Structures are given as structure tokens and as C-alpha cells.
Amino acid sequence: MSVHSMKQWSDLAAKLKPADGMFLDGQFVASASGKTFDSINPATGDVLAQVAEGDAVDIDRAVSLARARFESGVWANESPMNRKSVLLRLAELIRDNLDELALLDSLDMGKPVEDAATIDVPGSALFFQWYAEAIDKIYDEVAPTGAGDLAMITREPLGVVGAVVPWNFPLDMATWKVSAALAAGNSVVLKPAEQSPLSALRLAQLAVEAGVPEGVFNVVPGYGETAGKALGLHMDVDCLAFTGSTPVGKMFQQYAGQSNMKQVWLETGGKSPNLVFADCDDLEAAADMAAFGIFFNQGEVCSANSRLLVERSIHAEFVEMLKSRAPNFQPGNPLDPASKMGAIVSQEQHDRIMSMIEGGKKDADCVVGGNAVLIDNRGLYVEPTIFDHVAPDCTIARDEIFGPVLSVIPFDHEEEAVRIANDTIYGLAASLWTGSLSRAHRVSRQLRAGTVSVNTVDALSPMTPFGGFKQSGIGRDLSLHGLDKYTALKTTWIKY
Ligand code: NAD
């Protein structure tokens, strides 16, 4: 059952008043320059808010605040049990404000509001809850020394964490960084994507309402080349956690080298393969999930299953099955609960997707979609698009499109499938479908990807690490391993 009808969502949207300031020291304030930028609804072209445009001066102010709060110990020295209580309250506040947060993300970046309300916002609450519950159950270590010595190995928060995140899951990508960083006792300066700053601003306000001390979690909206770069280059940021594209990830590594050698953790791009073997037990389920795996969230998913490798003996049949599923993802008004695909985030991204599709038409057979569409005569929409008989080395099979575009590549045998799957600069995720337990284990071991899903796609939970091999990144979000990047190990050796 839908969360709300389209009329109810539209009425709620009409009443929404998004916060538009930077969030510093528990308050919404203008940027030092007084400049703002428009936050635009890609489904309508309407301006949702004129948001404070932070730059290097504002980042410096936010980092100073975050540092002062860290040094004061007001959060870092709080007992893990007390941090847990506050973050559990924040999880509840996220659930209490589900409609508003879902609308902010849907209006800001075009995703179906029903998905935001049933996946993104509950996910954000769950991630905060999970790290809250974890943080007072992690024990430190005592090293096995001889009598007369006590060597303790403790985990300490790093200090000021800078987080720079993308627009595809605005609330959740911010949450993945902030939940673990705050649970570990750090202060945070978050720079949301310029396309989608609104839910992050509300999240920070809710965090203060939950009891996170003012100035511990600050949000500076602004552009990547100004605010993002300033955070990357800042001399007093201890750790920079980034999610976004591979080229920008590489820039953060350079910024660190040019400044204070801050730790840099990267969750970057992907071109994830989905391998369907002829011995798959349930081809219907495989086709359902292959379609979901590329069209969910308009294909704007880092781990989207954008390369479908199908064994040649079932290739023609499987492509027909996919074709029958594509109409379920015909784009629609994001506020309509029936829409399974919404609007593309921005004109720039829409142009990029359409130019990749036009290029693809020269290299392969476009068997489904391939066109831009309007809904109610407006908006940035793209049809679910499937290319068949794609050569593994052509552009649509190699480059991340970040849109609803699938490349189908037939293969003849397992070794060839693994070779094609691994022939990429990326290594974020992979899926495979088989009824053979031996093949499931054998192929999973051979696939170079941070997450391998067998007989499903995009398996993900707070309990399991998420991140990439190769140029898909460094470090892991989620799970207890997600705390590693926000803490440093300290040895304290006592001779007595
Ligand atoms: P992007 O790299 O353009 O932007 C991401 C963030 O970096 C934004 O906040 C942006 O303002 C900032 N930025 C941009 N240029 C910058 C610069 N020169 N200096 C400092 N900061 C800068 O990515 P995007 O278009 O927002 O998001 C799409 C990308 O994100 C895709 O490549 C996708 O695969 C990736 N992504 C990865 C994951 C993951 O977990 N691996 C998750 C979601 C998205």
C-alpha cells in the first residue's frame, strides 16, 4: 500500500518550507558572501529554495567551530552510552519526520517520493540506530605483555571529519558518513551536493533537536570547486570522507597531499556486472531483479547493474523477458506513488545520459527506449533504455552513465564471463545468477568487487561493509568496519 496518494503528497509539497541557510553552531545562517544558489526541482524546473552558497571562508568557520567543540570534549568525551541515547533519538526524529524528509529528497533530485519514503528515509533512521546501538558494545584491547607492563590499545575519534557527498541518495549518503563519524565521537562538517542540499540541512537540525551539541555537526552547502575543494585542502580537517565520482575522488587525494596529509576515504564510481548463467533456477526472478538493478533510482546508483552478461543459450529469451519488464519503469511524476522511475537530477546529467545513448545507438542495438520524455509537458525524464549485442569494449559498456541505460553482453562460457566482468577500472559491486553452488562460490571468488550478490542484486545492510576495489574507492562504509576510518588506534604502555 502506498504511503500517501499523489494528491496528499502534492498538498504536503505545497506546504513545504525548506531551510535554506548554512547550518553552523546549531543555527541557519547566511553565507559570509551573502551569495545563494537555486535548488531546482528537476521534475518541474521550479526553484525550491535559494540556498546559502558557502565557500572557503564559510568552510573555515565551520571547521573552526567543529574543532573547538571537539577539543571541548562536549561530544567526544561523552560516554558511548550517552552518545547512543542521542543518536537513537535522532533515528526516531527521522522516522517522525518521514514525509518531510522524503519530499525534500524527491523534490530536490527527482526520485519517486514513494521510494524515498519506503527506502531512503527508513534507511537513514536504521543506519543511525545501528551505529548508536553498536557504539557502546565495542571493547578496546589489552596487549599480551609480561608482568610489570600494561599495554592498552584504544580507539579514539580522529577529530574533525569533512564529508562530501553526491546527489543520488542525498539523505542516505550523508547518513552513511555522519552516523558512523558521530557515533565514534568526531565533529563533522558536511558539504552536500549542490543539486540536493535540502535534506542534509534538515538532518543537521534534527540532530541538534536530538541532543547532538551545537557546532558538532555543521552543514555548508555550496559548489564542489569552491566549498568542497576548501574542505579537501583545509589544514585542520583530520579525515575527508567522500562519495562521488572517480575523477573527483582523485582530486581529494591530491588535496590531501597538497595540505595536511589528512586521511582520505573514497566511495566512487562503478560499472557493475550482472552475470546470468543458463543454469539459473529462476530466470523470472533474475529478469525482475536485472530490471530493478538498472532502473531503480533512474539508474543513478553507484552500484547499478549496468552491464548484463547473459549466457548465449538463454540470451534471446532473457532479453525478451527484460523487454516485458521495462514498461513498469516508464518515468512518471515523482509524486505519483505508482511511478517507479522519476526525473533525472539536472539538465547537465540529462544531457550526459542522452549523449551516451546517442553514441550507443551507433555501437549496439537499442531494443528498448532511447528517448527523452516529458511528463505534463515538462521535466527531465529518460525512458528505460536497453542496448543489446553490446561489444564489451565500446563506450556504453565501459563508462559509467549514471542513468537508466543497460548494456546486454552475451557470453559463451564462464571463464569469458568472468574476464569481461573484471575488465573494467571499477570494482564496486557484481551479481551472478546460478543454480550451481560450486559455480556461485567459484565465480564469486574471481569477481573483483566489494560486494558480490548471488541470486539477487545490490545486497546491502548496515551489518555488511560497502565499498570498492580498484578505482571504485578506498575504505568501507557501513558495518563495524565503517568505524575504522573515523577512529585511530592508540597504544598506551604503562610500566609499573
Ligand atoms: P561528483 O563527484 O561530481 O560530486 C560529488 C561531490 O563532490 C559533490 O558534493 C560535489 O559538489 C563535490 N565536488 C565536485 N567537484 C569537486 C571538486 N573539484 N572539488 C571538491 N569537491 C567537488 O559526483 P556526483 O555527480 O554528485 O555523483 C555521481 C557519482 O557518485 C557517480 O560516479 C557515482 O558512482 C558516485 N557514487 C558512488 C557511491 C559509492 O558508494 N561508491 C555512492 C553514490 C554515488
Coordinates of C-alpha atoms and ligand atoms in Angstrom, one line a residue:
M1 CA 0.0 0.0 0.0
S2 CA 1.2 3.5 -0.8
V3 CA 2.4 5.8 1.9
H4 CA 0.2 8.6 0.5
S5 CA -1.8 9.4 -2.6
M6 CA -0.4 11.7 -5.2
K7 CA -2.9 14.4 -4.0
Q8 CA -1.7 14.0 -0.4
W9 CA 2.0 14.2 -1.5
S10 CA 1.2 17.3 -3.7
D11 CA -0.6 19.0 -0.8
L12 CA 2.3 18.3 1.6
A13 CA 4.8 19.5 -1.1
A14 CA 2.8 22.8 -1.5
K15 CA 3.2 23.5 2.3
L16 CA 6.9 22.6 2.5
K17 CA 9.3 25.4 3.6
P18 CA 12.8 24.0 3.1
A19 CA 15.6 25.5 5.3
D20 CA 17.9 27.5 3.1
G21 CA 20.8 28.6 5.3
M22 CA 24.1 27.0 6.2
F23 CA 23.8 25.1 9.4
L24 CA 26.5 26.4 11.8
D25 CA 26.6 26.1 15.6
G26 CA 23.0 24.9 15.7
Q27 CA 21.6 27.7 13.6
F28 CA 20.7 28.5 10.0
V29 CA 22.9 31.4 8.8
A30 CA 23.7 33.2 5.6
S31 CA 27.0 32.6 3.9
A32 CA 29.7 35.1 4.5
S33 CA 29.5 36.4 0.9
G34 CA 25.7 36.6 1.1
K35 CA 25.6 34.6 -2.1
T36 CA 22.9 32.0 -2.8
F37 CA 22.3 29.3 -5.4
D38 CA 19.0 27.9 -6.7
S39 CA 17.9 24.4 -5.7
I40 CA 15.8 23.3 -8.6
N41 CA 13.1 20.6 -8.8
P42 CA 14.1 18.6 -12.0
A43 CA 10.5 17.3 -12.4
T44 CA 9.1 20.8 -12.9
G45 CA 12.0 23.2 -13.3
D46 CA 10.7 25.2 -10.3
V47 CA 13.1 26.8 -7.8
L48 CA 12.5 25.0 -4.5
A49 CA 14.8 27.3 -2.4
Q50 CA 17.6 29.8 -2.7
V51 CA 20.3 28.2 -0.6
A52 CA 23.2 29.9 1.1
E53 CA 26.3 29.3 -1.1
G54 CA 29.2 28.5 1.2
D55 CA 32.8 29.0 0.1
A56 CA 36.3 28.7 1.6
V57 CA 35.5 31.4 4.3
D58 CA 32.4 29.5 5.4
I59 CA 34.2 26.2 5.4
D60 CA 36.9 27.7 7.6
R61 CA 34.3 28.9 10.0
A62 CA 32.6 25.6 10.2
V63 CA 35.9 23.7 10.7
S64 CA 37.0 26.1 13.5
L65 CA 33.7 25.5 15.2
A66 CA 33.9 21.8 14.8
R67 CA 37.5 21.8 16.1
A68 CA 36.5 23.9 19.1
R69 CA 33.7 21.6 20.0
F70 CA 35.9 18.5 19.6
E71 CA 38.6 20.0 21.8
S72 CA 36.0 20.9 24.4
G73 CA 35.1 17.2 24.7
V74 CA 31.4 18.1 24.8
W75 CA 30.7 15.2 22.4
A76 CA 34.0 13.3 22.0
N77 CA 34.3 12.7 25.8
E78 CA 30.6 11.8 26.3
S79 CA 30.2 8.2 27.3
P80 CA 29.4 5.9 24.3
M81 CA 26.2 5.0 26.2
N82 CA 25.1 8.7 26.2
R83 CA 26.1 9.1 22.5
K84 CA 23.9 6.1 21.8
S85 CA 20.9 7.6 23.5
V86 CA 21.2 10.8 21.5
L87 CA 21.7 9.0 18.2
L88 CA 18.7 6.7 18.9
R89 CA 16.6 9.8 19.5
L90 CA 17.8 11.2 16.1
A91 CA 16.7 7.9 14.5
E92 CA 13.3 8.4 16.0
L93 CA 13.1 12.0 14.9
I94 CA 14.0 10.9 11.3
R95 CA 11.1 8.5 11.4
D96 CA 8.8 11.1 12.9
N97 CA 9.6 13.5 10.0
L98 CA 9.5 10.8 7.3
D99 CA 7.1 12.7 5.0
E100 CA 9.1 15.9 5.0
L101 CA 12.5 14.2 4.5
A102 CA 11.1 12.0 1.7
L103 CA 9.6 15.1 0.0
L104 CA 12.8 17.1 0.3
D105 CA 14.9 14.4 -1.5
S106 CA 12.2 13.7 -4.1
L107 CA 11.7 17.3 -5.0
D108 CA 15.4 18.1 -4.9
M109 CA 16.7 15.4 -7.1
G110 CA 13.7 13.8 -8.8
K111 CA 13.4 10.3 -7.3
P112 CA 9.9 8.8 -6.7
V113 CA 8.7 10.0 -3.3
E114 CA 7.4 6.6 -2.6
D115 CA 10.9 5.2 -2.8
A116 CA 12.2 8.0 -0.7
A117 CA 9.5 7.3 1.9
T118 CA 9.9 3.5 2.0
I119 CA 13.7 3.1 1.3
D120 CA 15.8 6.2 1.8
V121 CA 14.3 7.7 5.0
P122 CA 13.8 4.4 6.8
G123 CA 17.3 3.5 5.8
S124 CA 18.7 6.7 7.2
A125 CA 16.9 6.1 10.6
L126 CA 18.2 2.5 10.5
F127 CA 21.8 3.5 9.9
F128 CA 21.8 6.0 12.8
Q129 CA 20.1 3.4 15.0
W130 CA 22.6 0.7 14.1
Y131 CA 25.7 2.8 14.9
A132 CA 24.0 4.1 18.0
E133 CA 23.4 0.5 19.2
A134 CA 26.9 -0.6 18.2
I135 CA 29.0 2.1 19.8
D136 CA 28.6 1.0 23.5
K137 CA 29.3 -2.6 22.7
I138 CA 32.8 -2.2 21.2
Y139 CA 35.6 -3.0 23.7
D140 CA 39.2 -2.0 23.5
E141 CA 42.2 -4.3 23.8
V142 CA 45.0 -5.2 26.2
A143 CA 48.1 -6.5 24.6
P144 CA 49.7 -9.7 25.9
T145 CA 52.7 -8.2 27.7
G146 CA 54.7 -9.7 30.6
A147 CA 54.2 -8.8 34.3
G148 CA 55.1 -5.2 35.1
D149 CA 53.7 -3.8 31.9
L150 CA 50.2 -2.9 30.8
A151 CA 49.8 -2.1 27.1
M152 CA 46.3 -0.8 26.1
I153 CA 45.1 -0.4 22.6
T154 CA 42.3 2.0 22.4
R155 CA 40.2 3.5 19.6
E156 CA 40.0 7.3 19.6
P157 CA 37.9 9.6 17.5
L158 CA 40.0 11.4 14.8
G159 CA 38.8 14.9 15.4
V160 CA 37.2 16.9 12.6
V161 CA 35.7 14.8 9.8
G162 CA 34.9 16.5 6.5
A163 CA 32.2 14.7 4.4
V164 CA 31.5 15.5 0.8
V165 CA 28.6 13.6 -0.7
P166 CA 26.7 13.2 -4.0
W167 CA 23.0 13.8 -5.0
N168 CA 21.7 10.4 -5.9
F169 CA 20.7 9.4 -2.3
P170 CA 21.1 12.8 -0.6
L171 CA 19.9 11.8 2.9
D172 CA 21.4 8.3 2.9
M173 CA 24.8 9.2 1.5
A174 CA 25.1 12.0 4.2
T175 CA 23.9 9.5 6.8
W176 CA 26.4 6.8 5.9
K177 CA 29.2 9.2 6.8
V178 CA 27.7 11.2 9.6
S179 CA 26.2 8.3 11.6
A180 CA 29.5 6.5 12.0
A181 CA 31.6 9.6 12.4
L182 CA 29.3 11.0 15.2
A183 CA 28.9 7.6 16.9
A184 CA 32.7 7.5 17.2
G185 CA 32.8 10.9 18.8
N186 CA 34.0 13.1 16.0
S187 CA 32.8 16.6 14.9
V188 CA 31.6 16.8 11.3
V189 CA 31.5 19.4 8.6
L190 CA 29.3 18.1 5.8
K191 CA 29.2 19.5 2.2
P192 CA 26.1 18.1 0.4
A193 CA 25.9 18.1 -3.4
E194 CA 24.8 21.4 -4.8
Q195 CA 22.0 19.7 -6.6
S196 CA 20.4 18.3 -3.4
P197 CA 21.3 20.2 -0.2
L198 CA 17.9 20.3 1.5
S199 CA 17.6 17.0 3.4
A200 CA 21.1 17.3 4.8
L201 CA 20.2 20.7 6.3
R202 CA 17.1 19.3 7.9
L203 CA 19.0 16.3 9.2
A204 CA 21.5 18.6 11.0
Q205 CA 18.7 20.5 12.6
L206 CA 17.1 17.2 13.8
A207 CA 20.5 16.1 15.2
V208 CA 20.6 19.2 17.4
E209 CA 17.0 18.6 18.5
A210 CA 18.0 15.0 19.4
G211 CA 20.8 16.3 21.6
V212 CA 23.9 16.4 19.5
P213 CA 25.7 19.5 20.9
E214 CA 25.6 22.6 18.7
G215 CA 28.6 23.0 16.5
V216 CA 29.4 19.3 16.5
F217 CA 27.6 18.7 13.2
N218 CA 27.7 21.6 10.7
V219 CA 26.5 21.7 7.1
V220 CA 27.9 24.0 4.5
P221 CA 26.0 23.9 1.1
G222 CA 28.0 25.1 -1.9
Y223 CA 29.7 24.1 -5.1
G224 CA 32.4 21.4 -5.3
E225 CA 35.1 23.6 -6.9
T226 CA 34.8 26.1 -4.0
A227 CA 33.3 24.7 -0.8
G228 CA 34.2 21.0 -1.5
K229 CA 37.8 21.9 -2.5
A230 CA 38.2 24.1 0.6
L231 CA 37.3 21.2 2.8
G232 CA 39.7 18.9 1.0
L233 CA 42.5 21.4 1.3
H234 CA 41.8 22.5 4.9
M235 CA 44.8 22.2 7.2
D236 CA 42.6 21.4 10.3
V237 CA 40.4 18.6 8.9
D238 CA 41.7 15.2 10.1
C239 CA 39.8 13.0 7.7
L240 CA 37.9 13.5 4.5
A241 CA 35.1 11.0 3.7
F242 CA 33.9 11.3 0.1
T243 CA 31.2 9.7 -2.0
G244 CA 31.0 10.7 -5.6
S245 CA 32.7 10.3 -9.0
T246 CA 36.1 8.7 -9.5
P247 CA 37.7 11.8 -11.1
V248 CA 36.7 14.0 -8.1
G249 CA 37.8 11.3 -5.7
K250 CA 41.3 11.5 -7.2
M251 CA 41.2 15.3 -6.6
F252 CA 40.6 14.7 -2.9
Q253 CA 43.7 12.6 -2.8
Q254 CA 45.7 15.4 -4.3
Y255 CA 44.1 18.0 -1.9
A256 CA 45.3 15.8 1.0
G257 CA 48.8 15.7 -0.5
Q258 CA 48.9 19.5 -1.0
S259 CA 47.7 20.2 2.5
N260 CA 48.0 18.3 5.8
M261 CA 48.0 14.6 4.6
K262 CA 44.5 14.2 6.0
Q263 CA 43.1 10.6 5.7
V264 CA 41.0 10.3 2.6
W265 CA 38.3 7.7 2.2
L266 CA 36.6 7.3 -1.2
E267 CA 33.4 5.7 -2.3
T268 CA 33.4 6.3 -6.0
G269 CA 32.1 5.1 -9.4
G270 CA 31.0 1.8 -10.7
K271 CA 30.1 -0.2 -13.8
S272 CA 28.8 -3.3 -12.1
P273 CA 28.3 -6.5 -14.0
N274 CA 25.3 -8.8 -13.5
L275 CA 26.1 -12.4 -14.8
V276 CA 23.2 -14.6 -15.7
F277 CA 24.1 -18.3 -16.3
A278 CA 21.9 -20.7 -18.2
D279 CA 21.8 -22.9 -15.0
C280 CA 19.9 -20.1 -13.1
D281 CA 17.0 -21.7 -11.3
D282 CA 14.6 -18.8 -11.6
L283 CA 15.0 -16.7 -14.7
E284 CA 11.8 -14.8 -13.9
A285 CA 13.3 -13.5 -10.7
A286 CA 16.6 -12.8 -12.4
A287 CA 14.8 -10.7 -15.0
D288 CA 12.8 -8.8 -12.4
M289 CA 16.0 -8.0 -10.5
A290 CA 18.1 -7.2 -13.6
A291 CA 15.5 -4.6 -14.5
F292 CA 15.3 -3.2 -10.9
G293 CA 19.1 -3.3 -10.7
I294 CA 19.5 -0.8 -13.5
F295 CA 16.2 1.3 -13.5
F296 CA 15.8 1.8 -9.7
N297 CA 16.5 5.5 -8.8
Q298 CA 16.6 6.3 -12.5
G299 CA 19.8 4.2 -12.8
E300 CA 21.6 6.9 -10.7
V301 CA 23.1 4.3 -8.4
C302 CA 26.8 3.8 -8.0
S303 CA 26.4 0.1 -7.8
A304 CA 23.7 0.0 -10.7
N305 CA 23.9 -3.3 -12.6
S306 CA 24.7 -1.5 -15.8
R307 CA 26.4 -4.4 -17.6
L308 CA 24.2 -7.5 -18.1
L309 CA 26.3 -10.6 -19.1
V310 CA 23.9 -13.4 -20.3
E311 CA 24.9 -16.9 -21.4
R312 CA 24.3 -17.1 -25.1
S313 CA 21.9 -20.2 -24.9
I314 CA 19.4 -18.1 -22.9
H315 CA 20.3 -14.7 -24.3
A316 CA 17.4 -14.1 -26.7
E317 CA 14.8 -15.4 -24.2
F318 CA 16.2 -13.3 -21.4
V319 CA 16.2 -10.1 -23.5
E320 CA 12.5 -10.7 -24.3
M321 CA 11.9 -11.1 -20.5
L322 CA 13.6 -7.8 -19.9
K323 CA 11.7 -6.0 -22.6
S324 CA 8.4 -7.1 -20.9
R325 CA 9.6 -5.5 -17.6
A326 CA 10.8 -2.2 -19.0
P327 CA 7.3 -0.6 -19.2
N328 CA 7.0 -1.0 -15.4
F329 CA 9.8 1.6 -15.1
Q330 CA 8.3 4.1 -17.6
P331 CA 9.1 7.5 -16.0
G332 CA 6.3 9.3 -14.1
N333 CA 5.6 12.2 -11.8
P334 CA 7.8 11.6 -8.8
L335 CA 4.9 12.5 -6.5
D336 CA 2.7 9.7 -8.1
P337 CA 3.1 6.6 -5.9
A338 CA 2.7 4.5 -9.0
S339 CA 5.9 5.9 -10.5
K340 CA 8.8 3.5 -10.4
M341 CA 11.2 6.0 -12.1
G342 CA 11.3 9.7 -11.6
A343 CA 13.2 12.7 -13.1
I344 CA 16.9 12.9 -13.8
V345 CA 18.6 15.1 -11.3
S346 CA 19.8 18.0 -13.6
Q347 CA 19.9 19.3 -17.1
E348 CA 23.7 18.5 -17.1
Q349 CA 23.1 14.9 -16.1
H350 CA 20.2 14.5 -18.5
D351 CA 22.4 15.8 -21.4
R352 CA 25.1 13.5 -20.5
I353 CA 22.8 10.4 -20.4
M354 CA 21.2 11.4 -23.7
S355 CA 24.6 11.9 -25.4
M356 CA 25.7 8.4 -24.1
I357 CA 22.5 6.9 -25.5
E358 CA 23.0 8.6 -28.9
G359 CA 26.6 7.3 -29.0
G360 CA 25.4 3.9 -28.0
K361 CA 22.9 3.8 -30.9
K362 CA 25.9 3.8 -33.3
D363 CA 27.6 0.9 -31.5
A364 CA 24.8 -1.5 -30.5
D365 CA 21.1 -2.3 -31.0
C366 CA 18.8 -0.1 -29.0
V367 CA 16.0 -2.6 -28.3
V368 CA 14.0 -0.6 -25.6
G369 CA 13.6 3.2 -25.0
G370 CA 16.4 5.5 -26.0
N371 CA 14.4 8.8 -25.8
A372 CA 14.0 11.7 -23.5
V373 CA 10.4 12.3 -22.4
L374 CA 8.3 15.0 -20.8
I375 CA 5.6 14.4 -18.2
D376 CA 2.9 17.1 -18.2
N377 CA 5.0 18.8 -20.9
R378 CA 7.9 19.4 -18.6
G379 CA 10.7 17.8 -16.6
L380 CA 14.0 15.9 -17.2
Y381 CA 13.0 12.3 -17.9
V382 CA 14.6 9.5 -19.8
E383 CA 13.0 6.3 -20.9
P384 CA 14.3 3.0 -19.5
T385 CA 16.8 2.0 -22.2
I386 CA 18.3 -1.4 -23.2
F387 CA 21.1 -1.9 -25.7
D388 CA 21.6 -5.5 -26.9
H389 CA 24.7 -7.1 -28.5
V390 CA 27.0 -4.6 -26.9
A391 CA 30.7 -5.2 -27.5
P392 CA 32.5 -5.2 -24.1
D393 CA 35.0 -2.6 -25.3
C394 CA 32.5 0.1 -26.5
T395 CA 31.9 3.3 -24.6
I396 CA 28.4 2.4 -23.2
A397 CA 29.9 -0.9 -21.8
R398 CA 32.9 0.8 -20.2
D399 CA 31.9 4.3 -19.0
E400 CA 29.7 5.0 -16.0
I401 CA 26.5 6.5 -17.5
F402 CA 24.6 7.0 -14.2
G403 CA 21.2 6.8 -15.9
P404 CA 18.6 4.1 -16.8
V405 CA 20.7 2.5 -19.6
L406 CA 21.5 -1.2 -19.7
S407 CA 24.2 -2.8 -21.9
V408 CA 23.5 -6.5 -22.6
I409 CA 26.6 -8.6 -23.5
P410 CA 26.2 -12.2 -24.5
F411 CA 28.9 -14.7 -23.4
D412 CA 29.7 -18.4 -24.3
H413 CA 31.4 -19.8 -21.2
E414 CA 32.2 -19.0 -17.5
E415 CA 35.8 -18.0 -18.0
E416 CA 34.8 -15.5 -20.7
A417 CA 32.1 -14.0 -18.5
V418 CA 34.5 -13.5 -15.6
R419 CA 37.1 -12.0 -17.9
I420 CA 34.6 -9.5 -19.3
A421 CA 33.1 -8.7 -15.8
N422 CA 36.6 -7.9 -14.4
D423 CA 37.7 -5.9 -17.5
T424 CA 36.9 -2.5 -16.0
I425 CA 38.6 0.2 -14.0
Y426 CA 35.8 -0.2 -11.4
G427 CA 35.1 -2.8 -8.7
L428 CA 32.2 -1.7 -6.6
A429 CA 29.6 -4.5 -7.0
A430 CA 28.7 -7.6 -9.0
S431 CA 25.9 -10.0 -9.2
L432 CA 25.6 -13.6 -10.5
W433 CA 22.7 -15.9 -11.1
T434 CA 23.2 -19.7 -11.0
G435 CA 21.7 -22.8 -9.5
S436 CA 25.1 -24.3 -9.0
L437 CA 26.6 -23.9 -5.5
S438 CA 30.1 -24.6 -6.9
R439 CA 29.8 -22.0 -9.6
A440 CA 28.4 -19.5 -7.1
H441 CA 31.5 -19.9 -4.9
R442 CA 34.0 -20.2 -7.7
V443 CA 32.8 -17.1 -9.7
S444 CA 32.2 -15.0 -6.5
R445 CA 35.9 -15.5 -5.6
Q446 CA 37.0 -14.5 -9.1
L447 CA 34.9 -11.3 -9.3
R448 CA 36.9 -8.2 -8.3
A449 CA 34.2 -6.3 -6.5
G450 CA 33.5 -5.0 -3.0
T451 CA 30.1 -6.7 -2.9
V452 CA 29.1 -9.8 -4.8
S453 CA 25.4 -10.7 -4.7
V454 CA 24.4 -14.2 -5.6
N455 CA 20.9 -14.8 -6.9
T456 CA 19.9 -11.2 -6.0
V457 CA 21.3 -7.8 -6.8
D458 CA 22.7 -5.0 -4.7
A459 CA 22.6 -6.9 -1.4
L460 CA 23.2 -4.2 1.3
S461 CA 22.6 -3.8 5.0
P462 CA 24.1 -1.8 7.9
M463 CA 25.7 -5.1 9.0
T464 CA 27.9 -5.5 5.9
P465 CA 30.7 -3.3 4.6
F466 CA 30.1 -1.4 1.4
G467 CA 32.9 -0.1 -0.9
G468 CA 35.0 -0.7 -3.8
F469 CA 38.1 -2.5 -5.3
K470 CA 40.2 -0.7 -7.9
Q471 CA 39.0 2.8 -8.9
S472 CA 35.7 2.4 -7.0
G473 CA 37.3 3.6 -3.9
I474 CA 39.3 3.2 -0.7
G475 CA 37.8 2.1 2.6
R476 CA 34.4 0.8 3.5
D477 CA 31.1 2.4 4.7
L478 CA 28.6 0.6 7.0
S479 CA 29.2 -2.3 9.4
L480 CA 31.7 -2.1 12.3
H481 CA 34.4 -1.8 9.7
G482 CA 32.8 1.6 8.8
L483 CA 34.1 2.9 12.1
D484 CA 37.7 2.2 11.2
K485 CA 38.1 5.3 9.1
Y486 CA 36.7 7.6 11.8
T487 CA 39.0 6.3 14.6
A488 CA 42.7 6.0 15.2
L489 CA 44.3 3.3 17.3
K490 CA 46.3 4.5 20.3
T491 CA 48.8 2.4 22.2
T492 CA 49.2 3.4 25.9
W493 CA 52.1 1.5 27.5
I494 CA 52.3 1.6 31.3
K495 CA 55.3 0.3 33.2
Y496 CA 54.5 -0.3 36.8
Ligands
NAD1 P1 30.7 14.3 -8.2 O1 32.0 13.7 -7.9 O2 30.5 15.3 -9.3 O3 30.2 15.2 -6.9 C1 30.2 14.6 -5.6 C2 30.5 15.7 -4.6 O4 31.8 16.2 -4.8 C3 29.5 16.8 -4.6 O5 29.3 17.3 -3.3 C4 30.3 17.9 -5.4 O6 29.9 19.2 -5.1 C5 31.7 17.6 -4.9 N1 32.7 18.1 -5.9 C6 32.6 18.1 -7.3 N2 33.7 18.6 -7.8 C7 34.6 18.9 -6.8 C8 35.9 19.4 -6.7 N3 36.6 19.8 -7.8 N4 36.5 19.5 -5.5 C9 35.8 19.1 -4.4 N5 34.6 18.6 -4.4 C10 34.0 18.5 -5.6 O7 29.6 13.2 -8.2 P2 28.0 13.3 -8.4 O8 27.7 13.6 -9.9 O9 27.4 14.2 -7.4 O10 27.6 11.8 -8.1 C11 27.7 10.8 -9.0 C12 28.9 9.9 -8.7 O11 28.9 9.5 -7.4 C13 28.9 8.7 -9.6 O12 30.2 8.5 -10.1 C14 28.6 7.6 -8.6 O13 29.1 6.3 -8.9 C15 29.2 8.1 -7.4 N6 28.6 7.4 -6.2 C16 29.3 6.5 -5.5 C17 28.8 5.8 -4.4 C18 29.6 4.8 -3.7 O14 29.2 4.4 -2.6 N7 30.6 4.2 -4.3 C19 27.5 6.2 -4.0 C20 26.8 7.1 -4.7 C21 27.4 7.8 -5.8

